[in-house]
Amino acid sequence: MQTSAIPIPDVIVSSPSTGGIGPLASIAPGVAFFDFDGTLIHGDSLLMFIGEVIGRNRARLAFLDALRSGLHRHARGRGPGVDFPGSVKTILLRRTLRGVPVADALAAAERLVHRVRWHAPLVETLKMHRREGRRVVVATGALDVYMPALLRGLNVDDLLATGMEVEDGTLTGRLCTGNCVRLDKLERVRGWIAANGPFGETWGYGNRPSDLPMLSIVDRPTVVKIR
């Protein structure tokens, strides 16, 4: 039995490295990190994706059931996630995506492309950073199985997402990475900067409260509130 992460399609565009002579030439002009749900788009993409996989009504019922189960488990100190929202997500993914062929998940991702509502001001901000020569990274708790399809055409440099485990071409319903939110997202972004920097300046865009840890380590943080 072969276990692996989701084979992410090659849709993330990497920027060429800058050339030059001397220490200043090795410092990139900057990098901007963007949350996805509630920042680049309206609402939460995970439930929309699960709705495309198993049907919208079943997805809503599955979420309510995972919410109840998460409450009971945390009350007994047996939550499977690092916190209550993480436990609900873990339970939901196991109950809805376990046994789904990767091909079906990718097809659902393509259908999801037509459902998301983009937050136009932040999309324009992302494009502005690209025009000014900065690198752009999306850091999100959304799943690696569908994010590449949604980001197609935005010309981002890298994606930090929550990874889904695959066995023999089928989703197991388990994660193969940390849940890329809150403190895990902070560490993923910090590690990315260490591996790809140094940068002249860093920007961050996310919502309160889940993205505050990530925003605390960038030079120019922006808390996004979609009205």
Short mmCIF file of C-alpha atoms in Angstrom, two decimals:
data_model
loop_
_atom_site.label_atom_id
_atom_site.label_comp_id
_atom_site.label_asym_id
_atom_site.label_seq_id
_atom_site.Cartn_x
_atom_site.Cartn_y
_atom_site.Cartn_z
CA MET A 1 0.00 0.00 0.00
CA GLN A 2 1.50 3.28 -1.07
CA THR A 3 0.96 6.38 1.10
CA SER A 4 1.69 9.87 -0.13
CA ALA A 5 0.50 13.44 -0.14
CA ILE A 6 -1.82 14.87 -2.78
CA PRO A 7 -0.01 15.20 -6.13
CA ILE A 8 -0.45 18.95 -6.56
CA PRO A 9 -0.80 20.00 -10.23
CA ASP A 10 1.89 22.32 -11.54
CA VAL A 11 -0.09 25.56 -11.41
CA ILE A 12 2.03 27.61 -9.01
CA VAL A 13 4.36 29.92 -10.90
CA SER A 14 7.76 30.58 -9.36
CA SER A 15 9.51 33.89 -9.85
CA PRO A 16 13.06 33.90 -11.19
CA SER A 17 15.76 34.72 -8.67
CA THR A 18 17.38 38.12 -8.91
CA GLY A 19 20.94 38.42 -10.06
CA GLY A 20 23.65 40.93 -9.19
CA ILE A 21 26.89 41.39 -7.32
CA GLY A 22 27.41 41.96 -3.62
CA PRO A 23 25.31 41.23 -0.52
CA LEU A 24 22.43 43.56 -1.37
CA ALA A 25 21.82 41.78 -4.66
CA SER A 26 20.80 38.62 -2.80
CA ILE A 27 17.99 40.37 -0.90
CA ALA A 28 14.67 39.99 -2.71
CA PRO A 29 12.49 43.11 -2.96
CA GLY A 30 9.85 41.63 -0.67
CA VAL A 31 7.20 38.97 -0.16
CA ALA A 32 3.48 39.19 0.61
CA PHE A 33 1.59 36.40 2.43
CA PHE A 34 -2.16 36.05 1.91
CA ASP A 35 -4.68 34.01 3.83
CA PHE A 36 -7.40 32.59 1.55
CA ASP A 37 -10.76 31.99 3.28
CA GLY A 38 -12.25 35.26 4.47
CA THR A 39 -9.39 37.23 2.93
CA LEU A 40 -9.04 36.52 -0.79
CA ILE A 41 -12.54 35.04 -0.99
CA HIS A 42 -15.83 35.48 0.82
CA GLY A 43 -16.63 32.69 3.26
CA ASP A 44 -15.06 29.28 3.79
CA SER A 45 -13.96 27.11 0.88
CA LEU A 46 -13.76 23.79 2.75
CA LEU A 47 -17.49 23.27 3.21
CA MET A 48 -18.06 24.37 -0.39
CA PHE A 49 -15.53 21.77 -1.55
CA ILE A 50 -17.05 19.00 0.57
CA GLY A 51 -20.43 20.00 -0.88
CA GLU A 52 -19.06 19.43 -4.37
CA VAL A 53 -17.80 15.98 -3.32
CA ILE A 54 -20.80 14.58 -1.40
CA GLY A 55 -23.60 17.08 -2.07
CA ARG A 56 -24.39 20.36 -0.33
CA ASN A 57 -27.14 19.08 1.98
CA ARG A 58 -25.04 16.13 3.11
CA ALA A 59 -22.09 18.46 3.67
CA ARG A 60 -24.13 20.73 5.95
CA LEU A 61 -25.42 17.76 7.95
CA ALA A 62 -21.92 16.30 8.19
CA PHE A 63 -20.60 19.60 9.54
CA LEU A 64 -23.30 19.80 12.22
CA ASP A 65 -22.59 16.20 13.20
CA ALA A 66 -18.83 16.90 13.38
CA LEU A 67 -19.57 19.97 15.52
CA ARG A 68 -21.59 17.91 18.01
CA SER A 69 -18.99 15.14 18.07
CA GLY A 70 -16.18 17.65 18.56
CA LEU A 71 -17.98 19.23 21.50
CA HIS A 72 -18.49 15.86 23.19
CA ARG A 73 -14.89 14.77 22.64
CA HIS A 74 -13.40 18.00 23.91
CA ALA A 75 -15.62 17.90 26.97
CA ARG A 76 -14.01 14.53 27.75
CA GLY A 77 -10.52 15.76 26.86
CA ARG A 78 -10.33 13.49 23.80
CA GLY A 79 -10.48 15.95 20.92
CA PRO A 80 -8.44 14.70 17.92
CA GLY A 81 -7.22 18.19 16.97
CA VAL A 82 -4.90 20.62 18.70
CA ASP A 83 -7.93 22.80 19.52
CA PHE A 84 -11.71 22.65 19.16
CA PRO A 85 -11.91 23.99 15.56
CA GLY A 86 -9.11 21.59 14.60
CA SER A 87 -11.01 18.67 16.11
CA VAL A 88 -14.17 19.55 14.19
CA LYS A 89 -12.16 19.76 10.97
CA THR A 90 -10.40 16.44 11.64
CA ILE A 91 -13.70 14.66 12.32
CA LEU A 92 -15.38 16.26 9.30
CA LEU A 93 -12.60 15.27 6.88
CA ARG A 94 -12.53 11.67 8.06
CA ARG A 95 -16.28 11.31 7.73
CA THR A 96 -16.64 12.97 4.33
CA LEU A 97 -13.42 12.46 2.34
CA ARG A 98 -12.23 9.01 3.44
CA GLY A 99 -12.32 6.68 0.45
CA VAL A 100 -12.79 9.42 -2.17
CA PRO A 101 -10.62 8.83 -5.26
CA VAL A 102 -8.17 11.66 -5.88
CA ALA A 103 -9.52 11.98 -9.43
CA ASP A 104 -13.00 12.66 -8.04
CA ALA A 105 -11.61 15.20 -5.58
CA LEU A 106 -9.78 17.03 -8.35
CA ALA A 107 -12.95 17.06 -10.47
CA ALA A 108 -14.82 18.56 -7.50
CA ALA A 109 -12.09 21.21 -7.25
CA GLU A 110 -12.74 22.22 -10.85
CA ARG A 111 -16.44 22.63 -10.09
CA LEU A 112 -15.57 24.68 -7.03
CA VAL A 113 -13.74 27.20 -9.22
CA HIS A 114 -17.11 28.51 -10.40
CA ARG A 115 -18.59 28.82 -6.88
CA VAL A 116 -16.07 30.93 -4.97
CA ARG A 117 -16.75 34.65 -4.57
CA TRP A 118 -13.51 36.59 -4.82
CA HIS A 119 -12.86 39.56 -2.53
CA ALA A 120 -11.95 42.02 -5.28
CA PRO A 121 -9.94 44.55 -3.20
CA LEU A 122 -7.59 41.86 -1.87
CA VAL A 123 -7.22 40.20 -5.25
CA GLU A 124 -6.17 43.59 -6.63
CA THR A 125 -3.73 43.98 -3.71
CA LEU A 126 -2.20 40.61 -4.60
CA LYS A 127 -1.83 41.67 -8.22
CA MET A 128 -0.28 44.97 -7.11
CA HIS A 129 2.43 43.11 -5.21
CA ARG A 130 3.15 41.05 -8.32
CA ARG A 131 3.37 44.15 -10.50
CA GLU A 132 5.87 45.66 -8.08
CA GLY A 133 8.09 42.59 -8.34
CA ARG A 134 7.39 41.03 -4.95
CA ARG A 135 6.87 37.35 -4.34
CA VAL A 136 3.38 36.23 -3.36
CA VAL A 137 2.58 33.25 -1.12
CA VAL A 138 -0.86 31.97 -0.15
CA ALA A 139 -0.89 30.44 3.35
CA THR A 140 -4.16 28.75 4.16
CA GLY A 141 -5.88 26.07 6.18
CA ALA A 142 -7.67 25.04 3.00
CA LEU A 143 -6.74 21.69 1.44
CA ASP A 144 -3.97 21.06 -1.05
CA VAL A 145 -6.32 18.93 -3.13
CA TYR A 146 -8.37 21.88 -4.35
CA MET A 147 -6.32 25.05 -3.81
CA PRO A 148 -4.22 24.81 -7.01
CA ALA A 149 -7.38 24.88 -9.12
CA LEU A 150 -8.66 27.97 -7.31
CA LEU A 151 -5.34 29.81 -7.59
CA ARG A 152 -4.92 29.10 -11.29
CA GLY A 153 -4.26 32.35 -13.10
CA LEU A 154 -3.32 34.39 -10.03
CA ASN A 155 0.40 33.86 -10.63
CA VAL A 156 1.36 33.17 -7.02
CA ASP A 157 4.82 31.90 -6.18
CA ASP A 158 4.01 29.30 -3.57
CA LEU A 159 1.19 27.64 -1.67
CA LEU A 160 1.26 26.66 2.00
CA ALA A 161 -1.86 24.56 2.57
CA THR A 162 -3.21 21.70 4.68
CA GLY A 163 -2.11 18.42 3.10
CA MET A 164 -4.39 15.42 2.65
CA GLU A 165 -2.98 11.89 2.85
CA VAL A 166 -3.39 9.55 -0.13
CA GLU A 167 -3.19 5.78 -0.28
CA ASP A 168 -3.28 4.04 -3.67
CA GLY A 169 -4.89 7.03 -5.36
CA THR A 170 -7.58 7.47 -2.70
CA LEU A 171 -7.98 10.02 0.08
CA THR A 172 -7.73 8.50 3.55
CA GLY A 173 -9.51 11.41 5.23
CA ARG A 174 -6.39 12.04 7.33
CA LEU A 175 -3.97 14.94 7.16
CA CYS A 176 -0.37 14.42 6.07
CA THR A 177 0.74 17.87 7.34
CA GLY A 178 -0.25 20.09 10.19
CA ASN A 179 -3.49 22.03 9.90
CA CYS A 180 -2.15 25.25 8.34
CA VAL A 181 -3.94 27.68 10.64
CA ARG A 182 -2.99 29.78 13.67
CA LEU A 183 0.32 28.59 15.18
CA ASP A 184 0.95 26.00 12.47
CA LYS A 185 0.55 28.69 9.80
CA LEU A 186 2.92 30.93 11.76
CA GLU A 187 5.60 28.23 11.75
CA ARG A 188 5.04 27.40 8.07
CA VAL A 189 5.42 31.07 7.08
CA ARG A 190 8.44 31.55 9.34
CA GLY A 191 10.08 28.46 7.83
CA TRP A 192 9.31 29.66 4.29
CA ILE A 193 10.95 33.03 4.97
CA ALA A 194 14.02 31.33 6.45
CA ALA A 195 14.32 28.98 3.47
CA ASN A 196 13.72 31.57 0.73
CA GLY A 197 14.93 34.88 2.17
CA PRO A 198 16.30 37.26 3.07
CA PHE A 199 13.68 39.74 1.92
CA GLY A 200 13.77 43.49 1.98
CA GLU A 201 10.29 43.69 3.48
CA THR A 202 7.39 41.37 4.28
CA TRP A 203 3.62 41.94 4.07
CA GLY A 204 0.80 39.86 5.49
CA TYR A 205 -2.98 39.81 4.94
CA GLY A 206 -5.38 37.77 7.04
CA ASN A 207 -8.43 37.88 9.27
CA ARG A 208 -8.92 38.04 13.00
CA PRO A 209 -8.27 36.05 15.15
CA SER A 210 -6.91 33.02 13.30
CA ASP A 211 -4.25 34.87 11.29
CA LEU A 212 -2.92 37.10 14.05
CA PRO A 213 0.04 34.76 14.79
CA MET A 214 1.17 34.93 11.13
CA LEU A 215 0.63 38.69 10.99
CA SER A 216 2.78 39.16 14.10
CA ILE A 217 5.97 38.20 12.23
CA VAL A 218 5.65 40.34 9.09
CA ASP A 219 6.76 43.94 8.69
CA ARG A 220 3.45 45.21 7.33
CA PRO A 221 0.44 43.30 8.67
CA THR A 222 -3.11 43.99 7.53
CA VAL A 223 -6.19 42.58 9.25
CA VAL A 224 -8.85 42.01 6.60
CA LYS A 225 -12.56 42.37 7.40
CA ILE A 226 -14.98 41.60 4.61
CA ARG A 227 -18.25 43.48 5.06
#
